[in-house]
Amino acid sequence: MNKVEIKPGVYWVGGIDWDIREFHGYVTPRGTTYNAYLIVDEKVVLVDTVKHHLFDEMLARIREVVDPARIDYIVSNHVEMDHSGSLPMMKAVAPNAKVITSVKGEKGLRRHFKRDMDYQVVQSGDRLGIGKRTLVFVHIPMVHWPDSMVTYVPEDRLLLPNDAFGQHIASHERFDDEVGWAVVREEAAKYYANIVMPYGEQVKKALAAVGGLDIDMIAPSHGIIWRRHIPDILAKYVKWADHQTEPRAMVVYDTMWGSTERMALKLYEGLVDAGVPATLWNLKTNHISDVMTELIRTEAVLIGSPTLNGQVLPTVAAFLTYIRGLKPRKRVGFAFGSYGWAGKSREDIETVMSELGWEMPVPGISINYVPDDPELDAVREAGRAIGQHIKR
Ligand code: FEO
């Protein structure tokens, strides 16, 4: 099964989920991994487990290194079942292992498994000697659940931060330099945009907590391990946590009889007139989790829908619900769409933009049935005005 020794005496023993294409509403075309790490010292420690269906794969990798019955501690950095789903099965083959977790981790694990698993609760900053090494536990609540924590091994300059810095990539390669920055950056951005974005303030606290640590390897619980691009990914997290964007624009829409699509194309033309990089996203053909990967770096977000039964189209409603939850801040918004007899879509879109605190410097546009040439000129002019507004 091929465990991978990532540091002397520290092994990746996770599971590779080649087939997964949907992760609680997020499309994962590259699959993912659930990374577990085995540290062999005077004590033997397993940091995190894997989703339940990959338990045998993880166990085979552990057995390449030690008899699992020798494991003294299982660290559960995070309750969510992609990392703790194998915990009861792991306890069965490592009966003497204590399960190390945060206060909220213990509560969450008890709620999921309805049983005692010899828990040892740690506070943020607690240290545990395991021989030549020390494990330091730092709580990072809401990155990604209230229970989340990181495990740091100072002697190895190794950070095991669970979900933080993760990406959904299934690969034979284990390290960032083997896969390449372009792919890893894109998947890390998609992961942040779809999983971590609502918790920017907590990410800032987590970055402050780990910022002073001496680190030369970050081994998250999904995807590849960072060893070459650590400064790059830390810089990205600082930027994303602060909702910093680039002067780019994106037009996100759906259409019924083509009028809203004609408006979307004219807005795009206006943005290009202004010299701003722009992209078009039809919600019939693009998944909202892919739209978020672009939105994480984009300042101006133009959203369009016709009015159907007094509301936006269901695809646009889903997108609006998604961004209400993910809470991207510091954006410039613009709402548009066509209507037949009762225009409501623009108002619904602007309501969400207002809730998110987006600036709307150019008034939105609603057009009855089918736009004529002067109306399309006005739409193009609105695109140009938004482009000029964000151009720096
Ligand atoms: Fe990868 Fe929040 O679990």
mmCIF file of C-alpha atoms and ligand atoms in Angstrom:
data_model
loop_
_atom_site.group_PDB
_atom_site.id
_atom_site.type_symbol
_atom_site.label_atom_id
_atom_site.label_comp_id
_atom_site.label_asym_id
_atom_site.label_seq_id
_atom_site.Cartn_x
_atom_site.Cartn_y
_atom_site.Cartn_z
ATOM 1 C CA MET A 1 0.000 0.000 0.000
ATOM 2 C CA ASN A 2 3.076 2.218 0.181
ATOM 3 C CA LYS A 3 3.315 4.389 3.210
ATOM 4 C CA VAL A 4 5.480 7.475 2.604
ATOM 5 C CA GLU A 5 8.120 8.603 5.092
ATOM 6 C CA ILE A 6 7.745 12.401 5.068
ATOM 7 C CA LYS A 7 10.326 12.997 7.854
ATOM 8 C CA PRO A 8 12.544 10.419 9.563
ATOM 9 C CA GLY A 9 10.134 8.384 11.677
ATOM 10 C CA VAL A 10 7.022 10.250 10.434
ATOM 11 C CA TYR A 11 4.862 8.486 7.855
ATOM 12 C CA TRP A 12 1.917 9.435 5.670
ATOM 13 C CA VAL A 13 -0.538 6.558 6.085
ATOM 14 C CA GLY A 14 -3.720 8.142 4.693
ATOM 15 C CA GLY A 15 -6.278 7.039 2.142
ATOM 16 C CA ILE A 16 -6.713 8.174 -1.461
ATOM 17 C CA ASP A 17 -10.308 8.741 -2.593
ATOM 18 C CA TRP A 18 -9.867 8.583 -6.348
ATOM 19 C CA ASP A 19 -13.603 8.388 -7.075
ATOM 20 C CA ILE A 20 -15.178 11.162 -5.015
ATOM 21 C CA ARG A 21 -16.684 13.873 -7.213
ATOM 22 C CA GLU A 22 -18.910 15.666 -4.699
ATOM 23 C CA PHE A 23 -17.971 16.774 -1.203
ATOM 24 C CA HIS A 24 -20.931 18.250 0.687
ATOM 25 C CA GLY A 25 -22.002 20.301 -2.308
ATOM 26 C CA TYR A 26 -18.536 21.005 -3.688
ATOM 27 C CA VAL A 27 -17.485 19.266 -6.905
ATOM 28 C CA THR A 28 -14.113 17.539 -6.662
ATOM 29 C CA PRO A 29 -13.032 16.578 -10.183
ATOM 30 C CA ARG A 30 -9.564 15.618 -8.961
ATOM 31 C CA GLY A 31 -10.832 13.449 -6.076
ATOM 32 C CA THR A 32 -9.225 13.887 -2.664
ATOM 33 C CA THR A 33 -7.182 12.256 0.077
ATOM 34 C CA TYR A 34 -7.743 11.901 3.794
ATOM 35 C CA ASN A 35 -4.282 12.214 5.277
ATOM 36 C CA ALA A 36 -3.313 10.404 8.464
ATOM 37 C CA TYR A 37 0.209 10.543 9.872
ATOM 38 C CA LEU A 38 2.037 7.995 11.989
ATOM 39 C CA ILE A 39 4.827 9.217 14.283
ATOM 40 C CA VAL A 40 7.099 6.489 15.594
ATOM 41 C CA ASP A 41 9.033 7.527 18.690
ATOM 42 C CA GLU A 42 9.215 6.028 22.187
ATOM 43 C CA LYS A 43 5.464 6.395 21.928
ATOM 44 C CA VAL A 44 3.637 5.664 18.694
ATOM 45 C CA VAL A 45 1.123 8.293 17.621
ATOM 46 C CA LEU A 46 -1.447 8.336 14.830
ATOM 47 C CA VAL A 47 -2.576 11.848 13.899
ATOM 48 C CA ASP A 48 -6.098 11.718 12.449
ATOM 49 C CA THR A 49 -7.727 8.851 10.599
ATOM 50 C CA VAL A 50 -9.600 8.566 7.299
ATOM 51 C CA LYS A 51 -13.149 8.370 5.977
ATOM 52 C CA HIS A 52 -14.628 5.036 7.060
ATOM 53 C CA HIS A 53 -14.523 3.308 3.665
ATOM 54 C CA LEU A 54 -10.745 3.770 3.433
ATOM 55 C CA PHE A 55 -9.980 2.314 6.859
ATOM 56 C CA ASP A 56 -8.457 -0.887 5.447
ATOM 57 C CA GLU A 57 -6.198 1.130 3.167
ATOM 58 C CA MET A 58 -4.934 3.223 6.101
ATOM 59 C CA LEU A 59 -4.492 0.133 8.274
ATOM 60 C CA ALA A 60 -2.431 -1.610 5.577
ATOM 61 C CA ARG A 61 -0.113 1.401 5.450
ATOM 62 C CA ILE A 62 0.206 1.510 9.246
ATOM 63 C CA ARG A 63 1.049 -2.204 9.265
ATOM 64 C CA GLU A 64 3.950 -1.532 6.906
ATOM 65 C CA VAL A 65 5.516 0.444 9.781
ATOM 66 C CA VAL A 66 4.252 -0.960 13.108
ATOM 67 C CA ASP A 67 1.774 -3.344 14.607
ATOM 68 C CA PRO A 68 -1.269 -1.072 15.176
ATOM 69 C CA ALA A 69 -1.677 -2.566 18.652
ATOM 70 C CA ARG A 70 1.472 -0.586 19.557
ATOM 71 C CA ILE A 71 -0.213 2.788 18.991
ATOM 72 C CA ASP A 72 -0.274 4.775 22.234
ATOM 73 C CA TYR A 73 -2.159 7.865 21.082
ATOM 74 C CA ILE A 74 -4.588 8.734 18.322
ATOM 75 C CA VAL A 75 -4.848 12.496 17.869
ATOM 76 C CA SER A 76 -8.222 13.625 16.569
ATOM 77 C CA ASN A 77 -7.569 17.157 15.334
ATOM 78 C CA HIS A 78 -11.102 17.450 13.960
ATOM 79 C CA VAL A 79 -14.381 15.607 14.522
ATOM 80 C CA GLU A 80 -15.747 15.732 10.963
ATOM 81 C CA MET A 81 -16.187 12.195 9.674
ATOM 82 C CA ASP A 82 -13.753 12.485 6.761
ATOM 83 C CA HIS A 83 -11.040 12.479 9.466
ATOM 84 C CA SER A 84 -12.649 10.691 12.399
ATOM 85 C CA GLY A 85 -14.911 8.217 10.603
ATOM 86 C CA SER A 86 -12.428 5.376 11.142
ATOM 87 C CA LEU A 87 -11.797 6.162 14.805
ATOM 88 C CA PRO A 88 -13.920 3.340 16.316
ATOM 89 C CA MET A 89 -12.364 0.789 13.925
ATOM 90 C CA MET A 90 -8.910 2.149 14.733
ATOM 91 C CA LYS A 91 -9.582 1.886 18.459
ATOM 92 C CA ALA A 92 -10.558 -1.746 17.949
ATOM 93 C CA VAL A 93 -7.098 -2.574 16.558
ATOM 94 C CA ALA A 94 -5.262 -0.163 18.899
ATOM 95 C CA PRO A 95 -7.078 -0.901 22.162
ATOM 96 C CA ASN A 96 -4.489 0.804 24.392
ATOM 97 C CA ALA A 97 -4.510 4.086 22.493
ATOM 98 C CA LYS A 98 -5.792 7.204 24.170
ATOM 99 C CA VAL A 99 -7.738 9.557 21.917
ATOM 100 C CA ILE A 100 -6.355 13.077 22.204
ATOM 101 C CA THR A 101 -8.795 15.808 21.291
ATOM 102 C CA SER A 102 -9.979 19.297 22.234
ATOM 103 C CA VAL A 103 -12.836 19.930 24.684
ATOM 104 C CA LYS A 104 -15.271 20.452 21.824
ATOM 105 C CA GLY A 105 -13.685 17.544 20.003
ATOM 106 C CA GLU A 106 -14.591 15.189 22.829
ATOM 107 C CA LYS A 107 -18.176 16.481 22.875
ATOM 108 C CA GLY A 108 -18.445 16.099 19.105
ATOM 109 C CA LEU A 109 -16.931 12.606 19.046
ATOM 110 C CA ARG A 110 -19.286 11.474 21.830
ATOM 111 C CA ARG A 111 -22.259 12.826 19.861
ATOM 112 C CA HIS A 112 -21.151 10.983 16.735
ATOM 113 C CA PHE A 113 -20.147 7.647 18.246
ATOM 114 C CA LYS A 114 -22.247 7.475 21.453
ATOM 115 C CA ARG A 115 -19.449 5.737 23.305
ATOM 116 C CA ASP A 116 -16.384 6.352 25.402
ATOM 117 C CA MET A 117 -13.045 6.009 23.629
ATOM 118 C CA ASP A 118 -10.582 6.746 26.416
ATOM 119 C CA TYR A 119 -10.397 10.438 25.652
ATOM 120 C CA GLN A 120 -7.548 12.678 26.778
ATOM 121 C CA VAL A 121 -8.647 16.290 26.414
ATOM 122 C CA VAL A 122 -6.011 18.927 25.653
ATOM 123 C CA GLN A 123 -6.153 22.697 25.976
ATOM 124 C CA SER A 124 -4.598 25.035 23.450
ATOM 125 C CA GLY A 125 -0.853 25.184 24.062
ATOM 126 C CA ASP A 126 -0.673 21.834 25.874
ATOM 127 C CA ARG A 127 2.439 19.750 25.185
ATOM 128 C CA LEU A 128 2.918 16.005 25.220
ATOM 129 C CA GLY A 129 6.371 14.360 25.255
ATOM 130 C CA ILE A 130 6.530 11.189 23.177
ATOM 131 C CA GLY A 131 10.285 10.487 23.386
ATOM 132 C CA LYS A 132 12.644 12.572 21.301
ATOM 133 C CA ARG A 133 9.683 14.601 20.133
ATOM 134 C CA THR A 134 7.048 16.827 21.662
ATOM 135 C CA LEU A 135 3.532 17.289 20.365
ATOM 136 C CA VAL A 136 2.103 20.776 20.809
ATOM 137 C CA PHE A 137 -1.648 21.242 20.368
ATOM 138 C CA VAL A 138 -3.041 24.603 19.264
ATOM 139 C CA HIS A 139 -6.769 25.139 18.942
ATOM 140 C CA ILE A 140 -7.962 26.837 15.743
ATOM 141 C CA PRO A 141 -11.744 27.019 16.289
ATOM 142 C CA MET A 142 -13.895 27.271 13.124
ATOM 143 C CA VAL A 143 -11.075 26.255 10.815
ATOM 144 C CA HIS A 144 -13.141 24.356 10.029
ATOM 145 C CA TRP A 145 -15.405 23.393 12.997
ATOM 146 C CA PRO A 146 -15.437 24.620 16.619
ATOM 147 C CA ASP A 147 -13.385 21.589 17.681
ATOM 148 C CA SER A 148 -10.536 22.035 15.172
ATOM 149 C CA MET A 149 -6.945 22.056 16.347
ATOM 150 C CA VAL A 150 -3.468 21.640 14.896
ATOM 151 C CA THR A 151 -0.693 19.367 16.086
ATOM 152 C CA TYR A 152 2.828 20.804 15.872
ATOM 153 C CA VAL A 153 6.053 18.819 16.202
ATOM 154 C CA PRO A 154 8.823 21.384 16.932
ATOM 155 C CA GLU A 155 11.719 18.890 16.674
ATOM 156 C CA ASP A 156 10.644 18.100 13.085
ATOM 157 C CA ARG A 157 9.502 21.673 12.244
ATOM 158 C CA LEU A 158 6.317 19.921 11.168
ATOM 159 C CA LEU A 159 2.781 21.337 11.321
ATOM 160 C CA LEU A 160 -0.207 18.999 11.037
ATOM 161 C CA PRO A 161 -3.072 21.495 10.673
ATOM 162 C CA ASN A 162 -5.877 19.177 9.536
ATOM 163 C CA ASP A 163 -8.276 21.025 7.163
ATOM 164 C CA ALA A 164 -6.279 24.275 7.053
ATOM 165 C CA PHE A 165 -4.134 24.538 3.901
ATOM 166 C CA GLY A 166 -5.890 21.475 2.423
ATOM 167 C CA GLN A 167 -6.866 20.871 -1.177
ATOM 168 C CA HIS A 168 -8.971 18.176 -2.818
ATOM 169 C CA ILE A 169 -6.428 16.341 -4.963
ATOM 170 C CA ALA A 170 -6.095 12.586 -5.291
ATOM 171 C CA SER A 171 -2.597 11.837 -6.491
ATOM 172 C CA HIS A 172 0.238 9.391 -6.316
ATOM 173 C CA GLU A 173 2.506 12.326 -5.440
ATOM 174 C CA ARG A 174 2.564 13.533 -1.849
ATOM 175 C CA PHE A 175 4.360 16.905 -2.100
ATOM 176 C CA ASP A 176 3.542 20.316 -3.583
ATOM 177 C CA ASP A 177 6.690 20.460 -5.762
ATOM 178 C CA GLU A 178 5.772 17.109 -7.308
ATOM 179 C CA VAL A 179 2.298 18.259 -8.381
ATOM 180 C CA GLY A 180 3.192 21.872 -9.236
ATOM 181 C CA TRP A 181 2.113 25.256 -7.888
ATOM 182 C CA ALA A 182 -0.484 25.985 -10.600
ATOM 183 C CA VAL A 183 -2.630 22.952 -9.775
ATOM 184 C CA VAL A 184 -2.086 23.098 -6.033
ATOM 185 C CA ARG A 185 -2.795 26.845 -5.866
ATOM 186 C CA GLU A 186 -6.035 26.409 -7.811
ATOM 187 C CA GLU A 187 -7.227 23.554 -5.603
ATOM 188 C CA ALA A 188 -6.161 25.339 -2.400
ATOM 189 C CA ALA A 189 -8.098 28.417 -3.573
ATOM 190 C CA LYS A 190 -11.172 26.340 -4.366
ATOM 191 C CA TYR A 191 -10.922 24.656 -0.974
ATOM 192 C CA TYR A 192 -10.606 27.968 0.864
ATOM 193 C CA ALA A 193 -13.439 29.576 -1.118
ATOM 194 C CA ASN A 194 -15.868 26.714 -0.549
ATOM 195 C CA ILE A 195 -14.929 25.544 2.954
ATOM 196 C CA VAL A 196 -13.000 28.157 4.902
ATOM 197 C CA MET A 197 -14.177 31.526 3.529
ATOM 198 C CA PRO A 198 -16.844 32.284 6.190
ATOM 199 C CA TYR A 199 -14.219 32.083 8.911
ATOM 200 C CA GLY A 200 -11.746 34.752 7.784
ATOM 201 C CA GLU A 201 -11.441 36.299 11.251
ATOM 202 C CA GLN A 202 -10.767 32.885 12.802
ATOM 203 C CA VAL A 203 -8.222 32.158 10.044
ATOM 204 C CA LYS A 204 -6.401 35.375 10.995
ATOM 205 C CA LYS A 205 -6.258 34.170 14.617
ATOM 206 C CA ALA A 206 -5.061 30.735 13.490
ATOM 207 C CA LEU A 207 -2.356 32.334 11.320
ATOM 208 C CA ALA A 208 -1.269 34.431 14.293
ATOM 209 C CA ALA A 209 -1.175 31.305 16.484
ATOM 210 C CA VAL A 210 0.986 29.321 14.073
ATOM 211 C CA GLY A 211 2.816 32.312 12.586
ATOM 212 C CA GLY A 212 5.551 32.267 15.211
ATOM 213 C CA LEU A 213 6.261 28.567 14.796
ATOM 214 C CA ASP A 214 9.387 27.310 13.091
ATOM 215 C CA ILE A 215 7.969 25.257 10.209
ATOM 216 C CA ASP A 216 9.506 23.647 7.142
ATOM 217 C CA MET A 217 6.644 21.282 6.347
ATOM 218 C CA ILE A 218 2.870 21.690 6.522
ATOM 219 C CA ALA A 219 1.037 18.389 6.232
ATOM 220 C CA PRO A 220 -2.724 18.991 6.004
ATOM 221 C CA SER A 221 -5.466 16.391 6.065
ATOM 222 C CA HIS A 222 -6.427 16.737 2.383
ATOM 223 C CA GLY A 223 -4.276 16.676 -0.716
ATOM 224 C CA ILE A 224 -0.571 17.287 -0.955
ATOM 225 C CA ILE A 225 1.972 18.250 1.691
ATOM 226 C CA TRP A 226 3.579 21.696 1.573
ATOM 227 C CA ARG A 227 7.371 21.826 1.662
ATOM 228 C CA ARG A 228 8.397 24.136 -1.200
ATOM 229 C CA HIS A 229 5.533 26.632 -1.376
ATOM 230 C CA ILE A 230 4.986 27.325 2.338
ATOM 231 C CA PRO A 231 5.567 31.118 2.037
ATOM 232 C CA ASP A 232 3.291 31.181 -1.034
ATOM 233 C CA ILE A 233 0.358 29.416 0.619
ATOM 234 C CA LEU A 234 0.739 31.423 3.841
ATOM 235 C CA ALA A 235 0.652 34.643 1.794
ATOM 236 C CA LYS A 236 -2.487 33.408 0.013
ATOM 237 C CA TYR A 237 -4.202 32.614 3.323
ATOM 238 C CA VAL A 238 -3.381 36.099 4.662
ATOM 239 C CA LYS A 239 -4.909 37.623 1.527
ATOM 240 C CA TRP A 240 -7.968 35.366 1.455
ATOM 241 C CA ALA A 241 -8.676 35.825 5.176
ATOM 242 C CA ASP A 242 -8.739 39.579 4.583
ATOM 243 C CA HIS A 243 -11.003 39.209 1.483
ATOM 244 C CA GLN A 244 -8.414 40.939 -0.683
ATOM 245 C CA THR A 245 -9.163 40.689 -4.411
ATOM 246 C CA GLU A 246 -7.755 41.674 -7.805
ATOM 247 C CA PRO A 247 -9.311 44.304 -10.096
ATOM 248 C CA ARG A 248 -11.175 41.690 -12.103
ATOM 249 C CA ALA A 249 -14.865 41.215 -12.845
ATOM 250 C CA MET A 250 -17.147 38.240 -13.308
ATOM 251 C CA VAL A 251 -20.663 38.058 -14.712
ATOM 252 C CA VAL A 252 -22.720 35.271 -13.118
ATOM 253 C CA TYR A 253 -26.186 34.615 -14.537
ATOM 254 C CA ASP A 254 -28.852 32.279 -15.793
ATOM 255 C CA THR A 255 -31.332 33.002 -18.519
ATOM 256 C CA MET A 256 -34.795 31.808 -19.584
ATOM 257 C CA TRP A 257 -35.421 33.075 -23.150
ATOM 258 C CA GLY A 258 -32.024 34.684 -23.725
ATOM 259 C CA SER A 259 -32.663 38.312 -22.669
ATOM 260 C CA THR A 260 -30.637 38.133 -19.451
ATOM 261 C CA GLU A 261 -27.867 36.368 -21.366
ATOM 262 C CA ARG A 262 -27.763 39.210 -23.902
ATOM 263 C CA MET A 263 -27.411 41.635 -20.995
ATOM 264 C CA ALA A 264 -24.628 39.496 -19.508
ATOM 265 C CA LEU A 265 -22.702 39.569 -22.788
ATOM 266 C CA LYS A 266 -23.093 43.354 -23.055
ATOM 267 C CA LEU A 267 -21.845 43.795 -19.495
ATOM 268 C CA TYR A 268 -18.841 41.659 -20.389
ATOM 269 C CA GLU A 269 -18.175 43.850 -23.434
ATOM 270 C CA GLY A 270 -18.343 46.972 -21.274
ATOM 271 C CA LEU A 271 -15.915 45.523 -18.735
ATOM 272 C CA VAL A 272 -13.504 44.623 -21.536
ATOM 273 C CA ASP A 273 -13.925 48.168 -22.964
ATOM 274 C CA ALA A 274 -12.706 49.447 -19.594
ATOM 275 C CA GLY A 275 -9.630 47.210 -19.805
ATOM 276 C CA VAL A 276 -10.623 44.935 -16.931
ATOM 277 C CA PRO A 277 -10.100 41.140 -17.024
ATOM 278 C CA ALA A 278 -13.585 39.619 -16.986
ATOM 279 C CA THR A 279 -15.206 36.175 -17.067
ATOM 280 C CA LEU A 280 -18.727 34.898 -17.813
ATOM 281 C CA TRP A 281 -20.386 32.178 -15.717
ATOM 282 C CA ASN A 282 -23.664 30.668 -16.880
ATOM 283 C CA LEU A 283 -25.122 28.884 -13.859
ATOM 284 C CA LYS A 284 -26.748 26.262 -16.095
ATOM 285 C CA THR A 285 -23.340 25.019 -17.149
ATOM 286 C CA ASN A 286 -21.049 25.959 -14.246
ATOM 287 C CA HIS A 287 -21.163 24.507 -10.755
ATOM 288 C CA ILE A 288 -21.400 27.066 -7.962
ATOM 289 C CA SER A 289 -18.286 25.656 -6.279
ATOM 290 C CA ASP A 290 -16.279 26.408 -9.444
ATOM 291 C CA VAL A 291 -17.761 29.899 -9.584
ATOM 292 C CA MET A 292 -16.417 30.429 -6.053
ATOM 293 C CA THR A 293 -12.874 29.604 -7.163
ATOM 294 C CA GLU A 294 -13.016 32.627 -9.459
ATOM 295 C CA LEU A 295 -14.921 34.770 -6.971
ATOM 296 C CA ILE A 296 -12.207 34.434 -4.321
ATOM 297 C CA ARG A 297 -9.925 36.667 -6.412
ATOM 298 C CA THR A 298 -12.512 38.854 -8.144
ATOM 299 C CA GLU A 299 -13.547 42.322 -6.984
ATOM 300 C CA ALA A 300 -16.636 43.016 -9.127
ATOM 301 C CA VAL A 301 -19.406 40.417 -9.142
ATOM 302 C CA LEU A 302 -22.298 41.076 -11.528
ATOM 303 C CA ILE A 303 -25.265 38.764 -10.950
ATOM 304 C CA GLY A 304 -28.206 38.404 -13.323
ATOM 305 C CA SER A 305 -31.488 36.542 -13.439
ATOM 306 C CA PRO A 306 -34.831 36.928 -15.134
ATOM 307 C CA THR A 307 -37.859 36.996 -12.861
ATOM 308 C CA LEU A 308 -39.698 33.668 -12.744
ATOM 309 C CA ASN A 309 -42.844 33.348 -10.606
ATOM 310 C CA GLY A 310 -41.883 36.522 -8.750
ATOM 311 C CA GLN A 311 -38.391 35.302 -7.911
ATOM 312 C CA VAL A 312 -34.939 34.681 -9.351
ATOM 313 C CA LEU A 313 -34.361 31.429 -11.243
ATOM 314 C CA PRO A 314 -33.655 28.448 -8.927
ATOM 315 C CA THR A 315 -30.032 28.211 -10.154
ATOM 316 C CA VAL A 316 -29.448 31.834 -9.196
ATOM 317 C CA ALA A 317 -31.282 31.334 -5.894
ATOM 318 C CA ALA A 318 -28.898 28.462 -5.106
ATOM 319 C CA PHE A 319 -25.907 30.658 -5.885
ATOM 320 C CA LEU A 320 -27.263 33.509 -3.748
ATOM 321 C CA THR A 321 -27.880 31.101 -0.851
ATOM 322 C CA TYR A 322 -24.353 29.758 -1.251
ATOM 323 C CA ILE A 323 -22.682 33.181 -1.113
ATOM 324 C CA ARG A 324 -24.882 34.259 1.806
ATOM 325 C CA GLY A 325 -23.341 31.366 3.720
ATOM 326 C CA LEU A 326 -19.773 31.783 2.480
ATOM 327 C CA LYS A 327 -19.869 35.563 3.101
ATOM 328 C CA PRO A 328 -17.371 37.009 0.622
ATOM 329 C CA ARG A 329 -16.722 40.626 1.670
ATOM 330 C CA LYS A 330 -15.248 43.753 0.053
ATOM 331 C CA ARG A 331 -16.865 43.212 -3.346
ATOM 332 C CA VAL A 332 -18.451 45.549 -5.865
ATOM 333 C CA GLY A 333 -21.893 44.222 -6.831
ATOM 334 C CA PHE A 334 -24.259 44.846 -9.716
ATOM 335 C CA ALA A 335 -27.670 43.205 -10.297
ATOM 336 C CA PHE A 336 -29.444 42.809 -13.637
ATOM 337 C CA GLY A 337 -32.111 40.800 -15.400
ATOM 338 C CA SER A 338 -35.178 40.755 -17.606
ATOM 339 C CA TYR A 339 -38.816 40.413 -16.574
ATOM 340 C CA GLY A 340 -42.249 39.987 -18.135
ATOM 341 C CA TRP A 341 -44.832 41.671 -15.933
ATOM 342 C CA ALA A 342 -43.367 41.822 -12.424
ATOM 343 C CA GLY A 343 -39.666 42.561 -12.010
ATOM 344 C CA LYS A 344 -38.366 41.149 -8.750
ATOM 345 C CA SER A 345 -35.063 39.456 -9.543
ATOM 346 C CA ARG A 346 -32.914 42.581 -9.360
ATOM 347 C CA GLU A 347 -34.316 43.466 -5.929
ATOM 348 C CA ASP A 348 -33.682 39.938 -4.594
ATOM 349 C CA ILE A 349 -30.094 39.984 -5.829
ATOM 350 C CA GLU A 350 -29.439 43.448 -4.413
ATOM 351 C CA THR A 351 -30.842 42.366 -1.037
ATOM 352 C CA VAL A 352 -28.179 39.653 -0.779
ATOM 353 C CA MET A 353 -25.445 42.026 -1.961
ATOM 354 C CA SER A 354 -26.498 44.528 0.713
ATOM 355 C CA GLU A 355 -26.449 41.821 3.403
ATOM 356 C CA LEU A 356 -22.892 40.985 2.387
ATOM 357 C CA GLY A 357 -21.903 44.642 2.650
ATOM 358 C CA TRP A 358 -21.023 44.921 -1.033
ATOM 359 C CA GLU A 359 -20.651 48.344 -2.591
ATOM 360 C CA MET A 360 -23.056 48.964 -5.514
ATOM 361 C CA PRO A 361 -21.738 52.115 -7.209
ATOM 362 C CA VAL A 362 -23.667 51.577 -10.472
ATOM 363 C CA PRO A 363 -27.476 51.182 -10.314
ATOM 364 C CA GLY A 364 -28.748 47.758 -11.382
ATOM 365 C CA ILE A 365 -30.789 47.318 -14.569
ATOM 366 C CA SER A 366 -34.084 45.492 -15.198
ATOM 367 C CA ILE A 367 -35.402 45.240 -18.753
ATOM 368 C CA ASN A 368 -38.928 44.343 -19.851
ATOM 369 C CA TYR A 369 -39.104 41.178 -21.993
ATOM 370 C CA VAL A 370 -36.436 41.739 -24.653
ATOM 371 C CA PRO A 371 -33.774 44.482 -24.673
ATOM 372 C CA ASP A 372 -33.590 46.824 -27.667
ATOM 373 C CA ASP A 373 -30.390 48.384 -29.000
ATOM 374 C CA PRO A 374 -30.456 51.558 -26.848
ATOM 375 C CA GLU A 375 -31.085 49.424 -23.769
ATOM 376 C CA LEU A 376 -28.196 47.120 -24.669
ATOM 377 C CA ASP A 377 -25.996 50.191 -25.129
ATOM 378 C CA ALA A 378 -26.967 51.305 -21.614
ATOM 379 C CA VAL A 379 -26.098 47.857 -20.255
ATOM 380 C CA ARG A 380 -22.709 47.974 -21.955
ATOM 381 C CA GLU A 381 -22.160 51.437 -20.500
ATOM 382 C CA ALA A 382 -22.954 50.059 -17.006
ATOM 383 C CA GLY A 383 -20.298 47.362 -17.532
ATOM 384 C CA ARG A 384 -17.822 50.026 -18.613
ATOM 385 C CA ALA A 385 -18.634 52.139 -15.524
ATOM 386 C CA ILE A 386 -18.074 49.171 -13.181
ATOM 387 C CA GLY A 387 -14.804 48.424 -14.952
ATOM 388 C CA GLN A 388 -13.645 52.022 -14.534
ATOM 389 C CA HIS A 389 -14.668 51.933 -10.892
ATOM 390 C CA ILE A 390 -12.488 48.934 -9.994
ATOM 391 C CA LYS A 391 -9.559 49.801 -12.257
ATOM 392 C CA ARG A 392 -6.552 50.903 -10.261
HETATM 393 FE FE1 FEO B 1 -11.904 17.684 6.030
HETATM 394 FE FE2 FEO B 1 -13.856 19.714 8.094
HETATM 395 O O1 FEO B 1 -13.220 18.102 7.342
#
